Coordinates of C-alpha atoms and ligand atoms in Angstrom, one line a residue:
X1 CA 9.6 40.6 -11.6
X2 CA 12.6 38.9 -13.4
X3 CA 14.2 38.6 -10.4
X4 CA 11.6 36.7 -8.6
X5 CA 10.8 34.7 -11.1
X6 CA 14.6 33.0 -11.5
X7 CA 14.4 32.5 -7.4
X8 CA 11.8 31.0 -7.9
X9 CA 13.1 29.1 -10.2
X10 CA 16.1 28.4 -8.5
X11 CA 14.0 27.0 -5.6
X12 CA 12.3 25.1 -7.4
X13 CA 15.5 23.2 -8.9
X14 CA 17.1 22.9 -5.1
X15 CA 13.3 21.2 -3.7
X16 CA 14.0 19.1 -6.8
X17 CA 17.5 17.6 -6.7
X18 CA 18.1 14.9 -5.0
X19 CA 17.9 13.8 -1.7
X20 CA 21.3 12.3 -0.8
X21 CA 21.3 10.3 2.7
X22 CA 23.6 9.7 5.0
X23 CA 26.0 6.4 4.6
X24 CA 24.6 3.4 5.8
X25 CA 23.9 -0.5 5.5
X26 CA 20.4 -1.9 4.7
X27 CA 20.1 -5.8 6.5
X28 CA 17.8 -7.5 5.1
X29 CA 16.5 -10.6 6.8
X30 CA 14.8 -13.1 4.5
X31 CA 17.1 -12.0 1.5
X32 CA 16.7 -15.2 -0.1
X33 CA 13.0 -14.2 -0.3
X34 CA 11.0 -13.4 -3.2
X35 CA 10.4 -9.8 -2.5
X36 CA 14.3 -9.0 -2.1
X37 CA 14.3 -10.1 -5.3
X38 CA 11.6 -8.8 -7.0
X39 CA 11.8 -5.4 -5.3
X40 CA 13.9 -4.4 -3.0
X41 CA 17.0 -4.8 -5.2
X42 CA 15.8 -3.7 -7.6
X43 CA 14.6 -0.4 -6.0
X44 CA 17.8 0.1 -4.5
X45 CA 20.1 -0.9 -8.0
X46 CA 18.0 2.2 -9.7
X47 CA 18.5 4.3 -6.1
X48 CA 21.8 4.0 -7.0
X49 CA 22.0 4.4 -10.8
X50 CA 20.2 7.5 -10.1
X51 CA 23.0 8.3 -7.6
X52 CA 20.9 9.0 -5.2
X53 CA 22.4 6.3 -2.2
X54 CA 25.2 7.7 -0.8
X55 CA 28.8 6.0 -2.0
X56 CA 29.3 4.8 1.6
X57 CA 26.5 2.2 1.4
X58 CA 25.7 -1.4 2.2
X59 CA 23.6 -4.4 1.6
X60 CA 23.9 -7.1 3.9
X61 CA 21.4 -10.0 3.2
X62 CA 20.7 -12.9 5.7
X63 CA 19.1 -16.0 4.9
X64 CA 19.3 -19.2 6.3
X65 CA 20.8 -20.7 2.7
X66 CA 24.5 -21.6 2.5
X67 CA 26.0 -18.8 0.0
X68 CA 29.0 -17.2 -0.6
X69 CA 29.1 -12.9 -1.3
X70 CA 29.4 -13.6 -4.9
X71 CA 27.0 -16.4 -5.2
X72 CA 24.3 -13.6 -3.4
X73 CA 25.4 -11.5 -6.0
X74 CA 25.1 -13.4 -9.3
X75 CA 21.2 -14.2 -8.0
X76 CA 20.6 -10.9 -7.6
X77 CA 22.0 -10.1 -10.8
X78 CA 19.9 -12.5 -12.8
X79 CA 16.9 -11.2 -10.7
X80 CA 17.3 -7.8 -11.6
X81 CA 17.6 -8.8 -15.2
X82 CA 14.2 -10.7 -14.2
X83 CA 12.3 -8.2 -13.1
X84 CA 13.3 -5.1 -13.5
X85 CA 13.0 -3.4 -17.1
X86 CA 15.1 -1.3 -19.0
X87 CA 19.1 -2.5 -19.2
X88 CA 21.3 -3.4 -16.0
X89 CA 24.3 -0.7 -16.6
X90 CA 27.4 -2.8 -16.3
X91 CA 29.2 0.0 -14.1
X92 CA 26.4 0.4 -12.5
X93 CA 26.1 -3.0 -11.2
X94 CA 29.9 -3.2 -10.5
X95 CA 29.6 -0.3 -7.9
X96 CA 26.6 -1.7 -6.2
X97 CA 27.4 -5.0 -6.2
X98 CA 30.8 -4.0 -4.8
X99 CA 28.2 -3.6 -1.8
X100 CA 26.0 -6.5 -1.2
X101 CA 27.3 -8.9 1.4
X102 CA 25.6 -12.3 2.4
X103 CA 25.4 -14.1 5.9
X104 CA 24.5 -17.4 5.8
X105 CA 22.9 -18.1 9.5
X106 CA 19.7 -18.4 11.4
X107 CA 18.0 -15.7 12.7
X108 CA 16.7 -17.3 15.7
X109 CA 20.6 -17.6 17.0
X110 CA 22.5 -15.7 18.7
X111 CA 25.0 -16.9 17.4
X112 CA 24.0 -15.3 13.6
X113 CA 23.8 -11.8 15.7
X114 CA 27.4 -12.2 16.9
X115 CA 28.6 -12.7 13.1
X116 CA 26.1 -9.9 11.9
X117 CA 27.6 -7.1 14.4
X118 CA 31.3 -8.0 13.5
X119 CA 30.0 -7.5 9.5
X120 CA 28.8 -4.3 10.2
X121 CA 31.8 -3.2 12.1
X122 CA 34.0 -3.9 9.5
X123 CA 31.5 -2.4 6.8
X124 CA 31.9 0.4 9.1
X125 CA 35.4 0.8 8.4
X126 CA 35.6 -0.7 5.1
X127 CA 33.3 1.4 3.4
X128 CA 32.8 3.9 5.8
X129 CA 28.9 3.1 6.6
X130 CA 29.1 5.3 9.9
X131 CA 27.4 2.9 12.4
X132 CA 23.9 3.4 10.5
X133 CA 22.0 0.4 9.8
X134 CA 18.0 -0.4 8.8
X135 CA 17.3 -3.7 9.4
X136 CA 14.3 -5.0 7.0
X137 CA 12.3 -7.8 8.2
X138 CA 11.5 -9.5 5.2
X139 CA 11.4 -12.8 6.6
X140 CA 7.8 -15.0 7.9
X141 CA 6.6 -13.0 9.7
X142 CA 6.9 -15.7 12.6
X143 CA 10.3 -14.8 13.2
X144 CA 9.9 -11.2 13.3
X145 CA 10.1 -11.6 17.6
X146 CA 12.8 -13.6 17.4
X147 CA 15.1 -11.4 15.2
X148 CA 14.3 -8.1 17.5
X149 CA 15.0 -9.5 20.5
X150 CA 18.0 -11.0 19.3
X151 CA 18.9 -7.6 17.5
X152 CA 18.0 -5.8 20.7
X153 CA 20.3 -8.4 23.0
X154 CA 22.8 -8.3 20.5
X155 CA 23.0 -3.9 21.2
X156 CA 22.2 -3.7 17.5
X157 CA 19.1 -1.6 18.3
X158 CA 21.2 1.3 18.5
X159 CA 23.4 2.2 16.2
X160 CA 27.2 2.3 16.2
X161 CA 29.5 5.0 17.8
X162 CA 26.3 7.7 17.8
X163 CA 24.8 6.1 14.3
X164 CA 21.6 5.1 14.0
X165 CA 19.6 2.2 14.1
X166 CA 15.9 1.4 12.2
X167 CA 13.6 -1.4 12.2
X168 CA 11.4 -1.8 9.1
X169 CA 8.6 -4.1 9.3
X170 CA 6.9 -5.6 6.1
X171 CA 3.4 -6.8 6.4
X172 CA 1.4 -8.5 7.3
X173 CA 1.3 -6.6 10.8
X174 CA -0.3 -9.6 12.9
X175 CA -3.2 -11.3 11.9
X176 CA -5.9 -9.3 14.2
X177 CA -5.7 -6.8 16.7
X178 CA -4.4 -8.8 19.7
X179 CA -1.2 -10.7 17.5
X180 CA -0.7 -6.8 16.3
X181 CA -0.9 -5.4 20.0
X182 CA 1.7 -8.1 21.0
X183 CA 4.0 -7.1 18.1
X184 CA 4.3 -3.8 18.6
X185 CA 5.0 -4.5 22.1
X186 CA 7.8 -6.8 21.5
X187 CA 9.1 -4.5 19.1
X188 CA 8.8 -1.7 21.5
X189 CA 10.8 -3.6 24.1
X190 CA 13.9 -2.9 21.6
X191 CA 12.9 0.1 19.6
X192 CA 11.9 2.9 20.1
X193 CA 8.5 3.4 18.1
X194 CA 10.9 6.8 16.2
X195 CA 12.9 3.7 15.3
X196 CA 10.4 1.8 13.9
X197 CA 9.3 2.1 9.9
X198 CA 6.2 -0.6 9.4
X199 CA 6.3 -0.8 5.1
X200 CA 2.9 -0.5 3.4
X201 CA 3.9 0.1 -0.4
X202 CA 0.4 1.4 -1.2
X203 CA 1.9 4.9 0.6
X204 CA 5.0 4.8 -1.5
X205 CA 2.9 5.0 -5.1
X206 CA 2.7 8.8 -6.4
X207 CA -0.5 8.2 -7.1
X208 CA -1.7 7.1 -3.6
X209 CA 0.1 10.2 -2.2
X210 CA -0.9 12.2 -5.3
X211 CA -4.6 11.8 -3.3
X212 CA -3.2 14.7 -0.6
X213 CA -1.9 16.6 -3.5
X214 CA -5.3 16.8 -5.2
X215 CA -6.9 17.6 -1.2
X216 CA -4.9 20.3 -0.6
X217 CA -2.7 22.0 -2.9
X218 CA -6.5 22.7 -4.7
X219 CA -8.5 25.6 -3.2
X220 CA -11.9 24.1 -5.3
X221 CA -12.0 20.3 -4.2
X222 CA -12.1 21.2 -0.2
X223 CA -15.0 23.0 0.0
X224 CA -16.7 20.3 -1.5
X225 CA -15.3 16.8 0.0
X226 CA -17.8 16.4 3.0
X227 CA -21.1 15.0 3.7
X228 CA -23.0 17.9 2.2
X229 CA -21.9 17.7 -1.3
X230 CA -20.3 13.8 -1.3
X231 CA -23.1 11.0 -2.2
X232 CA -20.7 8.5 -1.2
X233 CA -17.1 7.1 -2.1
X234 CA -16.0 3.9 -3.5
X235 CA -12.5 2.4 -3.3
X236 CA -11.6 -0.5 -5.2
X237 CA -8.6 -2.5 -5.6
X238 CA -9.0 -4.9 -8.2
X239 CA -6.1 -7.5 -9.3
X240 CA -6.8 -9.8 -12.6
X241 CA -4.2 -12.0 -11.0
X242 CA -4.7 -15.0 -9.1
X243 CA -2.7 -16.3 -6.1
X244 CA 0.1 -17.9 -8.7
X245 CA 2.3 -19.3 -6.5
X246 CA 1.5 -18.2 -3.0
X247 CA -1.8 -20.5 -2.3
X248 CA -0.1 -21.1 1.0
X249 CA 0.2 -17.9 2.2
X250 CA -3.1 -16.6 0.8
X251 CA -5.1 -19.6 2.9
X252 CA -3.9 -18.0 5.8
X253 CA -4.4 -14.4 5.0
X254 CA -7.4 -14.1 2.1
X255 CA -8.3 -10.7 0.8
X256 CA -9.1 -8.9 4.1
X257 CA -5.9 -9.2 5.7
X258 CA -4.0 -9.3 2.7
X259 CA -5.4 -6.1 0.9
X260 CA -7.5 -4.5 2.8
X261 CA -6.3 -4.5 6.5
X262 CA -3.4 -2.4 5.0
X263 CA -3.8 -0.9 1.3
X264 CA -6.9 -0.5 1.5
X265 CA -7.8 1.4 5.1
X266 CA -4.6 3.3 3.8
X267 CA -6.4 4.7 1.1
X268 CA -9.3 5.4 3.1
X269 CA -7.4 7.2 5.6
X270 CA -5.6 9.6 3.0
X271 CA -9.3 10.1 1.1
X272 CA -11.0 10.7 4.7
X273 CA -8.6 12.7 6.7
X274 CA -8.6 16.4 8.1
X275 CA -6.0 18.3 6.4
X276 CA -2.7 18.2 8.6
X277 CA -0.8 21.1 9.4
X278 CA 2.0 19.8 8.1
X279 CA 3.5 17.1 5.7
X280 CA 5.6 15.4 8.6
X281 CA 5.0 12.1 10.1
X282 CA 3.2 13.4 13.2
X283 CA 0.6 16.1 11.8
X284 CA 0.1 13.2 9.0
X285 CA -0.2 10.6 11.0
X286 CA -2.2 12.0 13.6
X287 CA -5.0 13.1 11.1
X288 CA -4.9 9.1 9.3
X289 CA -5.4 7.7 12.8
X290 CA -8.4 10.1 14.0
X291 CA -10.3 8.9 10.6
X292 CA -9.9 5.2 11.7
X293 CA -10.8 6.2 15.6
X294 CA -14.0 7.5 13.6
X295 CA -15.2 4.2 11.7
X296 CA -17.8 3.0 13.3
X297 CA -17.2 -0.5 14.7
X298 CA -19.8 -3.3 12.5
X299 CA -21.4 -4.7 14.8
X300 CA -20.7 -8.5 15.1
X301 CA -24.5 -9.6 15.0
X302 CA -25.1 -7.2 11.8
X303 CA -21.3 -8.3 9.7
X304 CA -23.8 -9.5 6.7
X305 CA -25.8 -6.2 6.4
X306 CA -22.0 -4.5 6.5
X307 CA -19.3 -7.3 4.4
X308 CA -19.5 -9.7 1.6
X309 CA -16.8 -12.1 1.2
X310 CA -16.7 -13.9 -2.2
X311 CA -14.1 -16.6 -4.2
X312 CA -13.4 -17.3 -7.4
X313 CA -14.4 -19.9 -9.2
X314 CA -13.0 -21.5 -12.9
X315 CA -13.6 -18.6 -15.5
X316 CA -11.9 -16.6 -18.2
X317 CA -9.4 -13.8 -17.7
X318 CA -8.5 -11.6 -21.1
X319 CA -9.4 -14.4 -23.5
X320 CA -7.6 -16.9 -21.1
X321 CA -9.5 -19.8 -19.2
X322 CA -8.2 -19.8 -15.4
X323 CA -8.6 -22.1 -12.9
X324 CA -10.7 -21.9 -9.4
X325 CA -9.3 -20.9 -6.3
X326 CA -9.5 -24.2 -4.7
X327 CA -8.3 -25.7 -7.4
X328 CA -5.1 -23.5 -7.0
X329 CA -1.8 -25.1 -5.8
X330 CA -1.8 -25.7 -1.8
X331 CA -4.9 -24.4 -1.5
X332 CA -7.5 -26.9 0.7
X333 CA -9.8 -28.1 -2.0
X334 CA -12.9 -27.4 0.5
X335 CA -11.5 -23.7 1.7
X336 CA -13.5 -20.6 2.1
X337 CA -11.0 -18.3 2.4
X338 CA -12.2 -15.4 0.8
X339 CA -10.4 -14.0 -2.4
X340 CA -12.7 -10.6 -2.6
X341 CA -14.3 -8.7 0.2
X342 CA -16.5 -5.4 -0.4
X343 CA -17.5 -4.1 3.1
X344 CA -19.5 -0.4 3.5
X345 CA -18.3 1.6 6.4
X346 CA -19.3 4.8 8.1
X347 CA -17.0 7.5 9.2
X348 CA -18.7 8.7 12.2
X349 CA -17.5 12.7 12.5
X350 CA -18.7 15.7 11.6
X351 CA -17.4 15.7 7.6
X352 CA -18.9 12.6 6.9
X353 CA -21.9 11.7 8.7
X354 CA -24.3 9.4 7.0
X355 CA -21.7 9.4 4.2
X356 CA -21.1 5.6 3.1
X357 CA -17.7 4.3 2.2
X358 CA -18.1 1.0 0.4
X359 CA -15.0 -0.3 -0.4
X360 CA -13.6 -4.4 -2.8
X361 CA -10.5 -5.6 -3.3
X362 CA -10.4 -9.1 -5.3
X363 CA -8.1 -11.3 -7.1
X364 CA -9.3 -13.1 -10.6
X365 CA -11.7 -9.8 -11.3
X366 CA -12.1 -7.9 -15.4
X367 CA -8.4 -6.4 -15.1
X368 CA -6.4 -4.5 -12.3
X369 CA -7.3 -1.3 -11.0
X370 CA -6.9 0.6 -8.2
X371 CA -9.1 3.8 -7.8
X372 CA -11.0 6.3 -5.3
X373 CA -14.0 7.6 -6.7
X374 CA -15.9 10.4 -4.8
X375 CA -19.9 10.5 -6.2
X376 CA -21.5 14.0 -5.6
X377 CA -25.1 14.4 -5.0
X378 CA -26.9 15.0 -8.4
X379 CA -27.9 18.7 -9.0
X380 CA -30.9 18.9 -6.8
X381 CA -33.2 20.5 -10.0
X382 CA -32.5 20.0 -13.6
X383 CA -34.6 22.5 -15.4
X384 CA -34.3 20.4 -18.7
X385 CA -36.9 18.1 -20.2
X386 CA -37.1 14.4 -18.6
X387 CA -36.2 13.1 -22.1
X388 CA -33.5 14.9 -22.3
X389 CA -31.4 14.1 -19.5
X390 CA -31.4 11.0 -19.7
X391 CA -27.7 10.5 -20.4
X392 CA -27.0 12.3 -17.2
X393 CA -25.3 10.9 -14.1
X394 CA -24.4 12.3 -11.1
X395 CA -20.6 14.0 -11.0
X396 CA -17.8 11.6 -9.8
X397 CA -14.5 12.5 -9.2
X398 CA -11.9 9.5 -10.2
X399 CA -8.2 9.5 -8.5
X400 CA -6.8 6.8 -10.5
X401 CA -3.9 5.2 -8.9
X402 CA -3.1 2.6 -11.4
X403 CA -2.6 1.9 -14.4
X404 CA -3.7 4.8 -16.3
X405 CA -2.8 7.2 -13.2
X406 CA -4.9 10.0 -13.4
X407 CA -8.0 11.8 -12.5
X408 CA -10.9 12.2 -14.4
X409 CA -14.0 14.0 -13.8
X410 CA -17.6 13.2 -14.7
X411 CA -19.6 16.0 -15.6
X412 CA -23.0 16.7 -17.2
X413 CA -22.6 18.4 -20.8
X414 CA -24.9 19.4 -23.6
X415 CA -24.9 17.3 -26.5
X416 CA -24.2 19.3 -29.8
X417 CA -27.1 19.8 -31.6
X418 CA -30.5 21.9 -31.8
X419 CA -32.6 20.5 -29.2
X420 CA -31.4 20.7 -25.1
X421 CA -30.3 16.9 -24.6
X422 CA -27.4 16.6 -21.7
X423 CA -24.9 14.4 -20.9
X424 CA -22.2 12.6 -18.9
X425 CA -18.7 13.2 -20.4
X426 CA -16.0 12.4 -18.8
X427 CA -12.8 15.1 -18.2
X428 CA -9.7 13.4 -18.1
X429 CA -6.2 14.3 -16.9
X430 CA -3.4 11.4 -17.2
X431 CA -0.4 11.7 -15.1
X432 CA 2.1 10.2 -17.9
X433 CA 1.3 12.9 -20.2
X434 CA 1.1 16.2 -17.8
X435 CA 4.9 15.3 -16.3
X436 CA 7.9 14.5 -18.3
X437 CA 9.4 13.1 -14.9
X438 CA 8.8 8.9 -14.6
X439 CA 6.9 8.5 -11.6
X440 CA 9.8 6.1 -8.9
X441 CA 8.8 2.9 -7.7
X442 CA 6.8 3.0 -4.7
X443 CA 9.6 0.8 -2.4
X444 CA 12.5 3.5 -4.5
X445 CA 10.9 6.2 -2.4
X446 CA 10.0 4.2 0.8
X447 CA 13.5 3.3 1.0
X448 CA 14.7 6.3 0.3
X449 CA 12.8 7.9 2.6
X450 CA 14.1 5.0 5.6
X451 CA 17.5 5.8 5.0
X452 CA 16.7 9.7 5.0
X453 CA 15.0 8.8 8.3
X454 CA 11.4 10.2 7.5
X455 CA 8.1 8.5 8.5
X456 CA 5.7 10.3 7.3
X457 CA 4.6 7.7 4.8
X458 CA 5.5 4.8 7.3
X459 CA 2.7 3.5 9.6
X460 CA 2.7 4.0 13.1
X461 CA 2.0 1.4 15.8
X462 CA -1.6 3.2 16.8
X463 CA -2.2 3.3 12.8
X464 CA -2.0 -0.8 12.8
X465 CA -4.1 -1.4 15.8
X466 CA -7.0 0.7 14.7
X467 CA -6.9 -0.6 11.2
X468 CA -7.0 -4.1 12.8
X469 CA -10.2 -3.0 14.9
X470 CA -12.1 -1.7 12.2
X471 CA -11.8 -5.5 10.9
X472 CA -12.0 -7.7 14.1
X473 CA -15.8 -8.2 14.1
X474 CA -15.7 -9.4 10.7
X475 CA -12.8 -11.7 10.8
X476 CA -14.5 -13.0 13.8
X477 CA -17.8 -13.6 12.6
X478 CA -16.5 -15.0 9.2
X479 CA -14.0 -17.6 11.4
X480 CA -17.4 -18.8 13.3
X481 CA -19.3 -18.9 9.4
X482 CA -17.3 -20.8 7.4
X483 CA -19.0 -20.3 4.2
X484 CA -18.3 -17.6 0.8
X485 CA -20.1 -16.8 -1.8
X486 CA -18.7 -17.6 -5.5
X487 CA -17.8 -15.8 -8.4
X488 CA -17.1 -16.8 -11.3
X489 CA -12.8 -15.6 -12.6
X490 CA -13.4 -12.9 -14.6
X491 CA -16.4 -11.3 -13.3
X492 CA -16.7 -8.2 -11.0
X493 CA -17.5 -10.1 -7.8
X494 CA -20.4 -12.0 -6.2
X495 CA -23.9 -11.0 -6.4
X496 CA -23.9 -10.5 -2.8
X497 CA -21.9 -7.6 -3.3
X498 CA -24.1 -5.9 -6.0
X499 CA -26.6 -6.3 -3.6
X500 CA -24.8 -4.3 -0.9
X501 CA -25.0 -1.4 -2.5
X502 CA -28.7 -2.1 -4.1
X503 CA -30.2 -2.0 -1.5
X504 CA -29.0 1.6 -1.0
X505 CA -30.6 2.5 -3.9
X506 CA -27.0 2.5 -5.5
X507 CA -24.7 0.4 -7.7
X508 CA -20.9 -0.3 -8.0
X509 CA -19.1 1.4 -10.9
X510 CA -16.9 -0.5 -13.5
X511 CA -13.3 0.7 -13.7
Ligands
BG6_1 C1 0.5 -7.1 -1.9 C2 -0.4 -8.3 -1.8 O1 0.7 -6.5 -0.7 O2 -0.1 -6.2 -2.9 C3 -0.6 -9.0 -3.1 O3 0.2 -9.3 -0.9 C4 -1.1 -8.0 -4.1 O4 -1.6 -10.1 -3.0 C5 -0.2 -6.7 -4.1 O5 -1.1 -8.6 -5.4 C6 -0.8 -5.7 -5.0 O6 0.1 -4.6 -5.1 P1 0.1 -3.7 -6.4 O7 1.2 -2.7 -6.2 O8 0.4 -4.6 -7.6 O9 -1.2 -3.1 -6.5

């Protein structure tokens, strides 16, 4: 007994050391960019504090501003310090930093491609990188066909003497299904789709994966997660931030493409799914994309019975009076691009038939939460007296993903005392306080995971397309209906959406 128990304990310490990877260079196009900053250094500075990046390791970053190698350094220095908290340990930094290279250049040159493979060759011998390289496109998302062709032309698509090669692809993935269709092809011309790692950060959050741990590492929640026990399930994403800074980007994308086209449908696919028979990319994969070959298409004449697109308007945000959307900066004073959506879908298979899925995501709502909440049917006979239940609610099962990660658990209890009154209490479990372990930054283990060459929480090309599919009616019947509905900052959406789920006899829950 002993003896099992320490080999068990022994494997359990192997499964948990770290994954080392094999040497390499990360590229990151668009490194002047606000997300190299804000994350992906960042990510990759505590990869390497926590020694888990290999000692033969690069960072190239390409932009089209004139820099020198240190220059790139000292801003990313003062960005970590930015954004990142905790201390920057000054060996730490030294090492890493040793690293990072910059190339000034444009990525729509050959030219830059010419100076990019001679880089790499020398990292290759310099710090002994191997021929592997990822290269991140980071960049607008405008130039993304212009960088892979001239990364295929260039013979960087493969990597050096028997190295590899890797494409990662940040959002957003096209702008419908037809711009996505084109992308992957053009990316497909180069790589091969094994080479390909399109970034969705949403997979990368424990919490969000936590949702497969809670499926199927349980025996109790299985039995139960259909359309014979399950009401219906709500999926919100709710940000108490505006659009800051980005009001030119967000005109163009607006919450469905920004949020939900991705994050969102993500979510849905891990809550939905059939249980794969494996956690590798394929089984994993295979079962997110059957669940979005199941939603049923809205139809385009019946998008108002199905999606509610709202915007906020001036309010007040934790004590703090914000402005409206259009009166954000570069954002068209008349617009009515949508800053919340809620939308009800129906998986069409045999586990969830008749099952609604209503999902929001907005910007400027109460305070930010994400969360998947599964509502059972109430018990179908309550022997106790009409009075006396009327604190009772039907049981909902909570996966929160942030903040507070957790799960909690709504079930019907007696209230102490004489008589037979019962309930809703709430069970709660909070991730922070059941691990001592500090749950890694989502892009810590999606770039871990690139460099370890394992897509399993990447998305594949079919993935993209059928999220965009799901959405196409509604973009296109919005785009011929230019009008929103308001909310007010600070509120939980329009009315429009409470009445979505009213009309269902049903009503949205607060976070
Ligand atoms: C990004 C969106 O993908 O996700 C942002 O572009 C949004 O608009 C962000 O704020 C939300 O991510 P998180 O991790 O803060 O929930």
């Amino acid at each position: 007994m002993a003896d099992t128990q320490s080999l068990q304990n022994i494997l359990r310490d192997e499964q948990r050391l770290p994954r080392v990877p094999e040497p390499g260079v990360v590229v990151i196009f668009g490194a002047s960019g606000d997300l190299t900053a804000r994350k992906l250094v960042p990510a990759l500075y505590d990869l390497a504090a926590q020694r888990r990046l290999p000692l033969e390791f690069a960072v190239v970053g390409i932009s089209r501003t004139e820099m020198s190698n240190e220059e790139f350094r000292g801003k990313l220095r003062r960005a970590l310090e930015e954004h990142r908290s905790g201390e920057v340990s000054g060996d730490v930094w030294e090492s890493f930093a040793g690293g990072i290279f910059y190339l000034p250049g444009d990525s729509k040159k050959a030219e830059t491609y010419k100076g990019l493979k001679e880089l790499l060759k020398r990292l290759d011998s310099e710090r002994g990188t191997q021929g592997n390289r990822a290269f991140y496109l980071s960049s607008s998302p405008s130039l993304f066909p212009a960088i892979v062709e001239n990364l295929g032309e260039a013979g960087l698509s493969e990597g050096e003497d028997g190295g590899w090669s890797r494409l990662v692809v940040e959002k957003p993935f096209g702008r419908d299904l037809e711009s996505a269709q084109e992308l992957n092809a053009e990316l497909q011309r180069y790589f091969d789709e094994t080479q390909i790692y399109r970034i969705d950060h949403y997979l990368g959050k424990e919490t969000v994966q936590n949702i497969l741990a809670l499926r199927f590492a349980n025996g109790i929640f299985e039995p139960v997660w259909n359309q014979h026990y399950v009401d219906h399930v709500q999926i919100t994403v709710a940000e108490d931030i505006g659009v800051g800074t980005r009001g030119a980007f967000y005109e163009e994308a607006g919450a469905l493409r920004d949020i939900v086209q991705n994050h969102v449908m993500q979510v849905l696919c891990l809550t939905a799914m059939e249980p794969p028979v494996a956690f590798d990319a394929e089984s994993v994969r295979e079962e997110k994309v059957k669940v979005l070959r199941a939603v049923r298409p809205i139809p385009e004449g019946e998008v108002e019975d199905y999606a509610v697109r709202g915007q906020y308007e001036r309010g007040w945000v934790f004590g703090e009076e914000v402005p409206g959307y259009r009166e954000e900066e570069n954002v068209d004073p008349e617009s009515v691009t949508e800053t919340y959506v809620a939308l009800k879908v129906f998986i069409d298979n045999y586990r969830w038939a008749r099952v609604p899925f209503y999902i929001r995501a907005g910007k400027r709502l109460p305070k930010k939460a994400t969360e998947v909440a599964i509502q059972f049917h109430a018990s179908p006979h309550t022997p106790f007296a009409r009075d006396d239940t009327k604190g009772l609610a039907p049981n909902v099962l909570v996966v929160r993903v942030q903040p507070e990660e957790g799960l909690s658990l709504k079930i019907g209890a007696k209230v102490p005392g004489t008589g037979f009154e019962v309930s809703s209490v709430n069970m709660d479990l909070l991730y922070g306080t059941a691990f001592l372990e500090e749950a890694p930054d989502a892009y810590q283990r999606l770039l871990l995971d690139l460099m370890l060459g394992d897509p399993t929480l990447f998305i594949r090309a079919d993935e993209a397309e059928g999220s965009w599919k799901i959405l196409d009616p509604v973009m296109r019947h919005w785009s011929q209906k230019p009008e929103v509905s308001f909310y007010q900052a600070g509120t939980w959406g329009p009315e429009e959406a409470d009445d979505l789920l009213e009309r269902d006899g049903r009503e949205w829950r607060r976070p």
